[in-house]
Short mmCIF file of C-alpha atoms and ligand atoms in Angstrom, two decimals:
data_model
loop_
_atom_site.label_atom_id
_atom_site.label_comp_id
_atom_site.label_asym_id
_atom_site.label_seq_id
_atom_site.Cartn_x
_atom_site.Cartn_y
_atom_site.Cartn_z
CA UNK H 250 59.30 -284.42 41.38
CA UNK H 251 57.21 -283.17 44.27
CA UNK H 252 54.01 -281.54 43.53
CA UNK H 253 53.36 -277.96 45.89
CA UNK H 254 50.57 -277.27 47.45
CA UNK H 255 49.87 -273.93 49.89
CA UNK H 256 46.94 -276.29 51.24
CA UNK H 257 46.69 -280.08 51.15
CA UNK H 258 43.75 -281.76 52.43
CA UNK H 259 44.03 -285.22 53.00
CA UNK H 260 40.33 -287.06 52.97
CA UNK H 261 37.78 -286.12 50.58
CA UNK H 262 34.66 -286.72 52.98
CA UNK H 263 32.66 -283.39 54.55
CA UNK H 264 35.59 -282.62 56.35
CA UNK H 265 38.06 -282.37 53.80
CA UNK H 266 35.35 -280.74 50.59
CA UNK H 267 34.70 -278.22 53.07
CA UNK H 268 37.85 -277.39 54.19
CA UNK H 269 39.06 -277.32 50.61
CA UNK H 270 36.63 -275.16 49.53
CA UNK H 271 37.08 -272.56 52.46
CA UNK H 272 40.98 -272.38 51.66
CA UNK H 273 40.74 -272.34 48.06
CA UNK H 274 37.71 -269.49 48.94
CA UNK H 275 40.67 -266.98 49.85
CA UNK H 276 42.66 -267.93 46.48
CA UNK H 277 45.08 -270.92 48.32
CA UNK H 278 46.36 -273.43 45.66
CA UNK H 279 44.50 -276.13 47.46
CA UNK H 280 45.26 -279.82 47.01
CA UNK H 281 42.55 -282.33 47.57
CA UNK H 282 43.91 -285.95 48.12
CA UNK H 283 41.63 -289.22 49.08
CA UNK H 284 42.27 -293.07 48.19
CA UNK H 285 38.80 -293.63 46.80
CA UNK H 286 38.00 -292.90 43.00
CA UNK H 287 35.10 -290.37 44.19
CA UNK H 288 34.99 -287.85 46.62
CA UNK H 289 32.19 -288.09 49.25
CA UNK H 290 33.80 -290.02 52.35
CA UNK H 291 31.75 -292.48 54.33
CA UNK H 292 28.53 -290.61 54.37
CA UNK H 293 28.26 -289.23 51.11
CA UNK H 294 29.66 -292.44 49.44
CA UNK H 295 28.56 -292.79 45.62
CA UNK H 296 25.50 -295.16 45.38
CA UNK H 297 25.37 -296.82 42.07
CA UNK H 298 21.98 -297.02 41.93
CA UNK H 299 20.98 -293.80 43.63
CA UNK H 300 24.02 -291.28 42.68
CA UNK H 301 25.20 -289.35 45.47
CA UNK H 302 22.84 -287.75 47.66
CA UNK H 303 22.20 -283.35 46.85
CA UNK H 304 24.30 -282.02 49.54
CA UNK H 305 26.93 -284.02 48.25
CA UNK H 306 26.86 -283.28 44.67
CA UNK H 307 26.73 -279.78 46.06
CA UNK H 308 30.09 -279.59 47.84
CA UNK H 309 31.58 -281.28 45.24
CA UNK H 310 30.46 -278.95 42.27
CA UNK H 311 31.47 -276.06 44.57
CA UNK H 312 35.51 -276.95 44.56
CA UNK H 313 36.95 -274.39 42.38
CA UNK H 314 40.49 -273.88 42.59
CA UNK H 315 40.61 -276.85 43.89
CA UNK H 316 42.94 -279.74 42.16
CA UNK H 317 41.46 -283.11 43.47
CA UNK H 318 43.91 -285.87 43.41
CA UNK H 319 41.46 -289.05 43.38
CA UNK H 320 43.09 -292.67 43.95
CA UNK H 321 45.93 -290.83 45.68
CA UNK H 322 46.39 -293.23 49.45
CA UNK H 323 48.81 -291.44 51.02
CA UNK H 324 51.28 -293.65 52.37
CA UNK H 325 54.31 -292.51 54.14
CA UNK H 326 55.88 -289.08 54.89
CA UNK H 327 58.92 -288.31 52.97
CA UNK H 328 61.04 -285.08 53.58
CA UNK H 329 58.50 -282.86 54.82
CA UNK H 330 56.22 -284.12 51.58
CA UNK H 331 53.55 -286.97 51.84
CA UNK H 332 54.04 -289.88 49.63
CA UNK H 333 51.11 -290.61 47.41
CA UNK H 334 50.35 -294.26 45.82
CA UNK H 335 48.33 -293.74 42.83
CA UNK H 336 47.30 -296.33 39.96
CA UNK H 337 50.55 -295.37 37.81
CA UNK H 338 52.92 -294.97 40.24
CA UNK H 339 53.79 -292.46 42.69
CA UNK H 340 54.06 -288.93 44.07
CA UNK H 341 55.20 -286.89 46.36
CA UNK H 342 52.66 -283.98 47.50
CA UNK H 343 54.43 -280.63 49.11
CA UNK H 344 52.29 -278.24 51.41
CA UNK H 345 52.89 -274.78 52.98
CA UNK H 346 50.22 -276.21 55.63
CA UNK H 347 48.21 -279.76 55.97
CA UNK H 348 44.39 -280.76 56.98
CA UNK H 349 44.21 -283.94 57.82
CA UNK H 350 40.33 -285.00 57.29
CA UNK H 351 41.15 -289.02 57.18
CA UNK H 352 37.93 -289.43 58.79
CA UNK H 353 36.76 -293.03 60.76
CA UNK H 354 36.10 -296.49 60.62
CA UNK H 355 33.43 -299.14 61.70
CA UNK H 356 34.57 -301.22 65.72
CA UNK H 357 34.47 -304.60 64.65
CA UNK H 358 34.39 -307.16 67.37
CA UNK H 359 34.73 -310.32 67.50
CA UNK H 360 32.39 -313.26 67.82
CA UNK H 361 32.07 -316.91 67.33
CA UNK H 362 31.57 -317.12 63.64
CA UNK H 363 32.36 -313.45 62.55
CA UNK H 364 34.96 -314.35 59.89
CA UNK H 365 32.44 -316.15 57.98
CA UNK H 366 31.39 -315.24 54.48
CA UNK H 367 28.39 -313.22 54.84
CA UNK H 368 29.68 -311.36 58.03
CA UNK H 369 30.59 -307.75 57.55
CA UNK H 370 30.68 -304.87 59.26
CA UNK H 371 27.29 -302.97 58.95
CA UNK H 372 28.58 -300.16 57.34
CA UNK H 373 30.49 -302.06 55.40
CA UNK H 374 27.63 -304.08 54.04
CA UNK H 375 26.27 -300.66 53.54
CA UNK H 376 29.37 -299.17 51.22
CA UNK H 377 28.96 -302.96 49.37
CA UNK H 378 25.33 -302.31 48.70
CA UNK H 379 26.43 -298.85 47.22
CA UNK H 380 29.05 -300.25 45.02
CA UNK H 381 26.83 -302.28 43.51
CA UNK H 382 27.25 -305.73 45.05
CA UNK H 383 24.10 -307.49 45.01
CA UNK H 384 22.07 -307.73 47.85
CA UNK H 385 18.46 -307.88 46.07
CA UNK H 386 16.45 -310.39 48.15
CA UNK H 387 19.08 -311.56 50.21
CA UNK H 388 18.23 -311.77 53.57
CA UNK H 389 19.77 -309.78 56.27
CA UNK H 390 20.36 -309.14 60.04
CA UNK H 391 21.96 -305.61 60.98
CA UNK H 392 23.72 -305.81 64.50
CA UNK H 393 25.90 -303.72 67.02
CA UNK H 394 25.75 -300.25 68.14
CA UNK H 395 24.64 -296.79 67.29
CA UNK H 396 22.36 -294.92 64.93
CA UNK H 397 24.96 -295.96 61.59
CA UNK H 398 23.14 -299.22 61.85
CA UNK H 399 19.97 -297.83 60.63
CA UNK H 400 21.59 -295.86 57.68
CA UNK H 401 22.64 -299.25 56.83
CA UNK H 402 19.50 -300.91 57.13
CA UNK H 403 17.79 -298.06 55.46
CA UNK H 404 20.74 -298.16 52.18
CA UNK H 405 20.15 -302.30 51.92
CA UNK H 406 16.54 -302.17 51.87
CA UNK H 407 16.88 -299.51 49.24
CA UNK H 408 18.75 -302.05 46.93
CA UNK H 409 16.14 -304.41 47.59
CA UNK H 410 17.70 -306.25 50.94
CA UNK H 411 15.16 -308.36 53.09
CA UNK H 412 16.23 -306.46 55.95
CA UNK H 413 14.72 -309.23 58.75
CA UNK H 414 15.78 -306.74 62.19
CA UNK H 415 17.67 -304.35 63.68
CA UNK H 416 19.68 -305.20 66.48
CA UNK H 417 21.11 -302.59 68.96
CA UNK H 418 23.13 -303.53 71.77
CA UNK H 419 21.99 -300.27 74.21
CA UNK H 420 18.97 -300.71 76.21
CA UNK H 421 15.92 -299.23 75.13
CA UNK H 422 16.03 -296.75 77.99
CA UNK H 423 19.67 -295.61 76.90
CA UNK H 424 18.23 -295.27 73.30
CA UNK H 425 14.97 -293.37 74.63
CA UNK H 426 17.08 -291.05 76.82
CA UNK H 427 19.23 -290.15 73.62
CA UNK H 428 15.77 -289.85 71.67
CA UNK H 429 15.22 -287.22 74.42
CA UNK H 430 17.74 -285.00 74.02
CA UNK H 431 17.74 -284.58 69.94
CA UNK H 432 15.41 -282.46 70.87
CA UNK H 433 18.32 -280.15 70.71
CA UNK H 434 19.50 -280.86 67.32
CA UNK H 435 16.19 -280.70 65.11
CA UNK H 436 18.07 -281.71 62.37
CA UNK H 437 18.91 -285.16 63.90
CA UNK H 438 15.31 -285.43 65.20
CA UNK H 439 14.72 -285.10 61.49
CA UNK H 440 16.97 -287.52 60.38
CA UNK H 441 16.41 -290.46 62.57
CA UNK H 442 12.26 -289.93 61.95
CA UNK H 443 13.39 -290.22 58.20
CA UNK H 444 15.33 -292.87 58.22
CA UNK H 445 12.97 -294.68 60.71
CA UNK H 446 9.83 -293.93 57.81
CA UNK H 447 11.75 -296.10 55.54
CA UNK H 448 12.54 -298.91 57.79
CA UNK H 449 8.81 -299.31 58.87
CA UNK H 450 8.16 -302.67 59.59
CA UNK H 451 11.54 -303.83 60.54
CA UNK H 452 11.42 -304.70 64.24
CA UNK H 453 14.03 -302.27 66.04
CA UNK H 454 15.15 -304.27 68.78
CA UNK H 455 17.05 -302.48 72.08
CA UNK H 456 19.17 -304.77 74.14
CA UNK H 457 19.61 -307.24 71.60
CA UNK H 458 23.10 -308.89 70.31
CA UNK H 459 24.18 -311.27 68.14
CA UNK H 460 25.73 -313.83 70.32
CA UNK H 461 26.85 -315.97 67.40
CA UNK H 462 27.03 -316.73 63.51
CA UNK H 463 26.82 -320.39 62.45
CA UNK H 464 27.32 -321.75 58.41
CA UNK H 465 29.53 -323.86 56.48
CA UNK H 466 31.84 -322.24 54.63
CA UNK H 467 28.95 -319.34 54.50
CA UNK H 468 26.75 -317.57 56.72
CA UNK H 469 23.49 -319.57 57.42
CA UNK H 470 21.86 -318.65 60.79
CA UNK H 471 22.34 -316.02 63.70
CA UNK H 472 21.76 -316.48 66.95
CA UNK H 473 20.50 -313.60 68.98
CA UNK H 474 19.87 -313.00 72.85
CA UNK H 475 18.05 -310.32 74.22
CA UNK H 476 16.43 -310.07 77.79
CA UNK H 477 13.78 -312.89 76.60
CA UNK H 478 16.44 -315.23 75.98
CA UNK H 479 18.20 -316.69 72.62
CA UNK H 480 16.42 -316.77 68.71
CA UNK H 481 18.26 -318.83 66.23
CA UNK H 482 17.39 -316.42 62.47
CA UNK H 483 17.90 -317.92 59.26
CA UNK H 484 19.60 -315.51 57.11
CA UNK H 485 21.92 -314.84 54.18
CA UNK H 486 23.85 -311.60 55.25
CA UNK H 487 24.30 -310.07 59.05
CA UNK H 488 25.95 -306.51 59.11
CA UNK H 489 27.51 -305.80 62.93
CA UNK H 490 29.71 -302.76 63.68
CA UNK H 491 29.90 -301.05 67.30
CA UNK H 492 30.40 -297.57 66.38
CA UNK H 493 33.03 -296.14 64.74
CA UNK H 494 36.74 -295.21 65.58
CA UNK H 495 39.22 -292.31 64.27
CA UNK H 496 41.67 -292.72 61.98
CA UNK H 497 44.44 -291.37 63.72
CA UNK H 498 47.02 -293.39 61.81
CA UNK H 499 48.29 -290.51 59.28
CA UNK H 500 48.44 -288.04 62.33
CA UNK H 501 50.11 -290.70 64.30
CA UNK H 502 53.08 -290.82 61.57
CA UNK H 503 53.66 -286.90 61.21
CA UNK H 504 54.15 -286.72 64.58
CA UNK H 505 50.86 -285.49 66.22
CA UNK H 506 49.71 -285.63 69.56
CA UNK H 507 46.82 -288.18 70.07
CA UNK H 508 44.53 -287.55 73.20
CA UNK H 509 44.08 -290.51 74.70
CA UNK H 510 41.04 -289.91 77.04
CA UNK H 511 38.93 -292.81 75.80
CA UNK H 512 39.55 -295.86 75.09
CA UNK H 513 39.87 -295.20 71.07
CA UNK H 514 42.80 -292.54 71.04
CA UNK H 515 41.70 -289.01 68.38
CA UNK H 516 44.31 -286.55 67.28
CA UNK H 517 44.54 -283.98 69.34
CA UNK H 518 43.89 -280.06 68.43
CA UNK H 519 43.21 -276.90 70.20
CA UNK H 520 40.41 -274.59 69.67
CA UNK H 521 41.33 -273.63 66.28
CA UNK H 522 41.97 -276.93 64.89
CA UNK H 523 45.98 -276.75 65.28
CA UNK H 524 47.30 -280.49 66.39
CA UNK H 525 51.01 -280.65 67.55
CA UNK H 526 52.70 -279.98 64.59
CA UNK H 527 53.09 -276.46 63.03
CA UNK H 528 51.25 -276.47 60.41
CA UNK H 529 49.46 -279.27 60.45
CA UNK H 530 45.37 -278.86 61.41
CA UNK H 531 43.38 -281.81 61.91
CA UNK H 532 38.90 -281.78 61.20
CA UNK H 533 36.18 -284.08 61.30
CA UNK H 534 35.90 -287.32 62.70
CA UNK H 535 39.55 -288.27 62.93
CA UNK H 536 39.43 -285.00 65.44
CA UNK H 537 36.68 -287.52 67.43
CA UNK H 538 32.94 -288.90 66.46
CA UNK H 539 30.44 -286.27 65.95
CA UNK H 540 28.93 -286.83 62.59
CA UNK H 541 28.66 -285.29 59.22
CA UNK H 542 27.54 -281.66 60.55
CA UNK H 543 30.67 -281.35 62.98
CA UNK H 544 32.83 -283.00 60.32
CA UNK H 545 31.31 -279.85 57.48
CA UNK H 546 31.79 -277.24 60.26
CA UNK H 547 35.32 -278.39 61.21
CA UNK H 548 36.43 -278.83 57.84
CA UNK H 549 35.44 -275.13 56.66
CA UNK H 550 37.14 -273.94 60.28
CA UNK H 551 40.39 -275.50 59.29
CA UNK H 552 40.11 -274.74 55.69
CA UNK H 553 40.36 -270.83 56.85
CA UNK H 554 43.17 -271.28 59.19
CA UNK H 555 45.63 -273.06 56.77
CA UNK H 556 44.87 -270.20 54.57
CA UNK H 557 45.65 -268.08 57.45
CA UNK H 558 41.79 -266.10 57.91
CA UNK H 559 41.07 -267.01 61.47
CA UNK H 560 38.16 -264.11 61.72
CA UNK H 561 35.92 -266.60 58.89
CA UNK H 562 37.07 -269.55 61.43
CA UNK H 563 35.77 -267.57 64.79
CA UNK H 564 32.62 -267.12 63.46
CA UNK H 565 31.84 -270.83 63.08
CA UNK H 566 33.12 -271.35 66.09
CA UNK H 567 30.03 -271.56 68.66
CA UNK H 568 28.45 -274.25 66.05
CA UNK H 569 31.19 -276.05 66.13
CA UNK H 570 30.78 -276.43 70.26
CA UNK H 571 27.07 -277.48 69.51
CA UNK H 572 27.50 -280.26 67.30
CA UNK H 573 30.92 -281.69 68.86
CA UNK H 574 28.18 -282.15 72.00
CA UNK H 575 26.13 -284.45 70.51
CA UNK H 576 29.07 -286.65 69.55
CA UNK H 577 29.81 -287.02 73.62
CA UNK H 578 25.85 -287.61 73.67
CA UNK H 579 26.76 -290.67 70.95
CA UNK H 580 29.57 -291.84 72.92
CA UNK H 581 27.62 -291.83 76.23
CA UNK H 582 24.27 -294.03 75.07
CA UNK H 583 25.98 -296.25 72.36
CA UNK H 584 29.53 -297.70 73.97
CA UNK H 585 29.75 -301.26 73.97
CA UNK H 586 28.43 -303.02 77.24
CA UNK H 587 29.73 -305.78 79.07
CA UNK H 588 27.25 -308.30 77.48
CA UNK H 589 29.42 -307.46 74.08
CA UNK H 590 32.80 -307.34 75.41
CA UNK H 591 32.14 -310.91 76.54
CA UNK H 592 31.42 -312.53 72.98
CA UNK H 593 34.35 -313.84 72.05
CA UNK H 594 35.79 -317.46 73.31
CA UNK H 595 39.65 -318.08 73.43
CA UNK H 596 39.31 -319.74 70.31
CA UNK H 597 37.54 -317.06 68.31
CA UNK H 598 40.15 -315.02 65.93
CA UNK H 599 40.83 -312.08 66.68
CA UNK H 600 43.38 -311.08 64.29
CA UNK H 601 41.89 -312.41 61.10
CA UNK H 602 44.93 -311.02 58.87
CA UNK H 603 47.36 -313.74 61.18
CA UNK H 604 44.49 -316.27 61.81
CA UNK H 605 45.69 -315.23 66.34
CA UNK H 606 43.03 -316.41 68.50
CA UNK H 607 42.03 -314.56 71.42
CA UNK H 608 43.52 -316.94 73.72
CA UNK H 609 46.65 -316.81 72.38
CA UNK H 610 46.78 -313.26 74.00
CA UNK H 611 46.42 -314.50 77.15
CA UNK H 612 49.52 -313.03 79.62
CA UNK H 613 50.25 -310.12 77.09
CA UNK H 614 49.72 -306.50 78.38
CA UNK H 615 51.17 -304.93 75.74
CA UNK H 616 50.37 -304.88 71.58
CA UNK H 617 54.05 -305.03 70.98
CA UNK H 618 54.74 -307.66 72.76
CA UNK H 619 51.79 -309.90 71.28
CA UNK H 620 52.90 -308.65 68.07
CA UNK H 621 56.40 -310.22 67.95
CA UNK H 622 55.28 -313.60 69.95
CA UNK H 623 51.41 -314.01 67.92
CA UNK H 624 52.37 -312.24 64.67
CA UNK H 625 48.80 -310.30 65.50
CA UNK H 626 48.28 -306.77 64.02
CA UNK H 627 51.31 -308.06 61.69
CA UNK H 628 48.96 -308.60 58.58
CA UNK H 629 47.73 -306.22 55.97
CA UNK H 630 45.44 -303.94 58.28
CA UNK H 631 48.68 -303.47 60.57
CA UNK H 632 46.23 -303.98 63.91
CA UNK H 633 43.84 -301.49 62.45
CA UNK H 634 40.90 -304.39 63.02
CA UNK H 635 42.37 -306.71 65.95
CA UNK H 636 43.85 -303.38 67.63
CA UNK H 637 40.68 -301.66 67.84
CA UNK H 638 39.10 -304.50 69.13
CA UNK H 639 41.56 -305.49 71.73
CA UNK H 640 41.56 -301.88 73.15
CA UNK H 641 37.64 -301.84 73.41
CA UNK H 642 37.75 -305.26 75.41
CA UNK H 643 40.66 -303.79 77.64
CA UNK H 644 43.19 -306.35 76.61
CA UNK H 645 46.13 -303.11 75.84
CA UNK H 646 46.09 -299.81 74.02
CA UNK H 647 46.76 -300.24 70.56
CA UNK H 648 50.44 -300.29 68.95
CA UNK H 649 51.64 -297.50 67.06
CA UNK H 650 51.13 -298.03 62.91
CA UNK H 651 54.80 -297.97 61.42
CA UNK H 652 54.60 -297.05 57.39
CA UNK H 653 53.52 -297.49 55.12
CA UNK H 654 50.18 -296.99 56.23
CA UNK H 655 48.68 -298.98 53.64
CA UNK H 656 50.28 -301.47 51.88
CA UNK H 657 52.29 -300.32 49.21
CA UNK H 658 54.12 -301.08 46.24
CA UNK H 659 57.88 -301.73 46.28
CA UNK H 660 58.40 -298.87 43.39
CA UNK H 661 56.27 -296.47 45.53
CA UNK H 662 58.46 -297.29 49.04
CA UNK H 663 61.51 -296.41 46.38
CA UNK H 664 60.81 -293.10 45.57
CA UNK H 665 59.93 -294.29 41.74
CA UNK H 666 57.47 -291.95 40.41
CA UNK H 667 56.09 -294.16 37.78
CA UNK H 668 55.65 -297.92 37.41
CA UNK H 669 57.16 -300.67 34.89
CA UNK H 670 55.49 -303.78 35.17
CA UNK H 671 58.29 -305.59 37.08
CA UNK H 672 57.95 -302.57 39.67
CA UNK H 673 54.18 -303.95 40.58
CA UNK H 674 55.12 -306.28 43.83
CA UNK H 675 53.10 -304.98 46.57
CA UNK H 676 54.72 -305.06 50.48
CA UNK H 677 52.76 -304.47 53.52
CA UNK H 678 53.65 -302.59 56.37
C1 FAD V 96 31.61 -297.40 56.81
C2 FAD V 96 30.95 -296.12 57.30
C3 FAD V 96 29.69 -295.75 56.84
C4 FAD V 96 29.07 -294.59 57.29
N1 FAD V 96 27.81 -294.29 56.84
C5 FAD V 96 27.17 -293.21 57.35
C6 FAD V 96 25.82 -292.90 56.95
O1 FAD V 96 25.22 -293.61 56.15
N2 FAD V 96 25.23 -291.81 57.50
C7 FAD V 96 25.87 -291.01 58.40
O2 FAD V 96 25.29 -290.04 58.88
N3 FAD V 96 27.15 -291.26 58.77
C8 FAD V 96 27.81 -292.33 58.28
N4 FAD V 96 29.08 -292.60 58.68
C9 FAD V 96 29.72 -291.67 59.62
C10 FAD V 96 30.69 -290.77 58.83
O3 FAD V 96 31.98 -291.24 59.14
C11 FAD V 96 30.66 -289.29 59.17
O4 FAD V 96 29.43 -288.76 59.45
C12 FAD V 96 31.32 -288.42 58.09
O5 FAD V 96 31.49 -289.09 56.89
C13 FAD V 96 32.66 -287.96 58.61
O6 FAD V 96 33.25 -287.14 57.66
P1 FAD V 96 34.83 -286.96 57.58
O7 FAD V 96 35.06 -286.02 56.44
O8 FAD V 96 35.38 -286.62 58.91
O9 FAD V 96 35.42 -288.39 57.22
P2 FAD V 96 35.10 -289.45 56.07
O10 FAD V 96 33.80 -289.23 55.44
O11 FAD V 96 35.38 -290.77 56.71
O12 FAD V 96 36.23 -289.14 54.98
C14 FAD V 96 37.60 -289.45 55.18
C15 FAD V 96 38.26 -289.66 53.84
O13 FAD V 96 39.67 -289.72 54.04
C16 FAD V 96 40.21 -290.63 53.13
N5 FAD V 96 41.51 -291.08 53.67
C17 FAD V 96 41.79 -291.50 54.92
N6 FAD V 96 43.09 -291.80 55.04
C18 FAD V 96 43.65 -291.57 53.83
C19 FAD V 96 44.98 -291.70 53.32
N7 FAD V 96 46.02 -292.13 54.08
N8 FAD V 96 45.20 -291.38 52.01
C20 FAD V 96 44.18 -290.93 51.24
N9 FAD V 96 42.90 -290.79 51.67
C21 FAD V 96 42.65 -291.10 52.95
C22 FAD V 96 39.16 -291.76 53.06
O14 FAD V 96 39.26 -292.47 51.84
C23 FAD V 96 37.85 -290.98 53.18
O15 FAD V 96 37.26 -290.72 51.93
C24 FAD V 96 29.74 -293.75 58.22
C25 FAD V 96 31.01 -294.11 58.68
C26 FAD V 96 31.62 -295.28 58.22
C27 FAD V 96 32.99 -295.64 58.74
#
């Protein structure tokens, strides 16, 4: 039985609660689909010990209308419906038009020593820490690129993290330049003075990298270089993520247009949100980086047009231009340097799904090709990790995802919408 929708929203971050909300505003039966239990996406991610922050609980209690379809992954298209994994089985979800809001993920890249327990990505640490896993006087070191790294700092220390430094890979006078021009968005200016309050007295340290993680069996030490030369740091957790990267994959599989002007390819719209595909609008980050604000705007934007008001979706145009601006500002003072791209050794894995090391990759110019001779981007993330990564150190583009997106039950793949237990045998892509 397929389930109709005149709006689905896939992605229950800003982007997706605020494009609900807009089409539901004009009386749309609006569907509102994400993986995770809770709505909130990345930023507004429920923190067990601090519930979710106002402006979250906000555009959550202002759905009405609005059907949220919680632990829903969407994971292949099926007929001109989307097929929906959920706990019990399976569904497929119908739409008169589609907003894709599927949001981003952390750049991991590789090191010596990154797959050790006690490495994560620093966001991820963060999302940990908000779920509840203990961090309470552990020790940690928060690495990479970008201003998420001090949200994460910021989250850990709040659940009672040691939180020893922060490590950013830009020089200070890229960071002070970028500094310089929030001046433009007093809201950011706001923001990072907060956030910076509660990290007083944790050294902020520009032009800094973790070269290397040593342990056995666990993390133990860090070793980091900066222009004074290398520190060995004892510690218990290190958090390292290089900025963040769309999540084009759902787009990909519908058929939409990806632009492909950096390295990290975004689906591609027009001015009023419309990607390829009739029907189908795309907001937020999986539209390119910008941050909560442009992913809120966006949202609400696309939320009109699938309900078919453009005039509500002009008006928030011009804001729309301001905040997608400082996402090229993010892009220009946080990118991964040289010093980075050089970290890993031929012998450091870079697919951890396939245990591939880099050197195996040698003489491959294409993620196809490395696919069928390494098995790499063959594992559970499908290249979502290792592809990333390989792009940003100019090895090859990343391959096109092939569903399921996600890995996904047999009885789902079937078409069967609810499970016996003998239907329970997961596949991956
Ligand atoms: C790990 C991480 C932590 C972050 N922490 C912060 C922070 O502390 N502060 C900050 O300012 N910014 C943070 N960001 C940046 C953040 O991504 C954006 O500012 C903002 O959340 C973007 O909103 P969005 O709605 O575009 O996407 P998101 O908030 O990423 O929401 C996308 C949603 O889509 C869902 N989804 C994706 N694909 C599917 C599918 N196939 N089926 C079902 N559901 C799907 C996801 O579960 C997710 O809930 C973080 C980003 C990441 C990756």
């Amino acid at each position: 039985m397929t389930e109709r929708y005149d709006v689905l929203v896939i992605g229950a971050g800003p982007a997706g609660l605020a494009a609900a909300r807009a089409a539901a505003s004009h009386g749309a039966q609006v569907g509102l689909v994400d993986a995770q239990p809770r709505a909130g996406g990345q930023v507004w991610r429920h923190d067990v010990r601090h519930g979710a922050p106002r402006a979250a609980r906000e555009a959550i209690a202002a759905l009405r209308g609005v059907t949220l379809l919680a632990q829903h992954s969407i994971v292949a298209s099926d007929d001109g419906a989307l097929r929906a994994e959920t706990p019990d089985g399976s569904t497929l979800l119908g739409y008169r038009a589609l907003v894709l809001a599927t949001g981003a993920r952390e750049l991991l890249l590789p090191f010596p020593g990154w797959t050790l327990p006690g490495v994560s990505g620093a966001g991820g640490l963060q999302a940990l820490a908000k779920q509840g896993w203990p961090v309470n006087g552990k020790r940690v070191v928060i690495a990479g690129s970008g201003p998420l790294l001090l949200a994460a700092a910021a989250t850990l220390r709040a659940h009672g993290a040691k939180v020893l430094g922060i490590h950013e890979q830009a020089s200070a006078a890229s960071v002070r330049a970028f500094a310089g021009q929030l001046i433009h968005w007093p809201a950011r200016a706001l923001q990072a003075v907060a956030l910076r309050a509660k990290l007083t007295g944790v050294p902020y340290c520009f032009g800094s990298i973790v070269r290397r993680a040593h342990g056995d069996g666990a993390l133990r030490m860090v070793e980091i270089e900066d222009a004074h030369g290398t520190t060995c740091v004892d510690c218990d957790l290190l958090g390292v993520g290089y900025g963040l990267v769309p999540n084009v994959e759902l787009a990909q599989m519908l058929g939409c247009a990806l632009d492909h002007a950096s390295v990290h390819p975004r689906v591609q719209v027009d001015e009023l949100l419309r990607t390829s595909v009739p029907s189908v609008f795309a907001a937020g980050e999986a539209g390119g980086i910008g941050g909560l604000a442009v992913a809120r705007i966006e949202g609400a934007i696309a939320g009109h047009l699938a309900a078919g008001h453009q005039d509500d979706a002009h008006a928030l145009m011009p804001e729309r231009e301001r905040e997608r601006r400082f996402g090229a500002l993010l892009a220009k003072h946080f990118s991964p340097g040289a010093r980075v791209h050089a970290l890993a050794m031929p012998d450091t894995l870079i697919c951890r799904c396939e245990d591939v090391p880099l050197g195996a990759l040698d003489g491959f110019a294409d993620a196809r090709d490395a696919k069928l001779a390494t098995r790499c981007g063959m594992g559970a993330c499908q290249g979502r990790i290792c592809g990333a990564a390989l792009a940003e150190l100019g090895r090859f583009p990343r391959g096109a995802g092939r569903p399921p997106l996600f890995p996904a039950r047999l009885a789902t793949l079937a078409g069967l919408a609810d499970l016996s237990p003998s239907e329970n045998t997961e596949v991956t892509p």
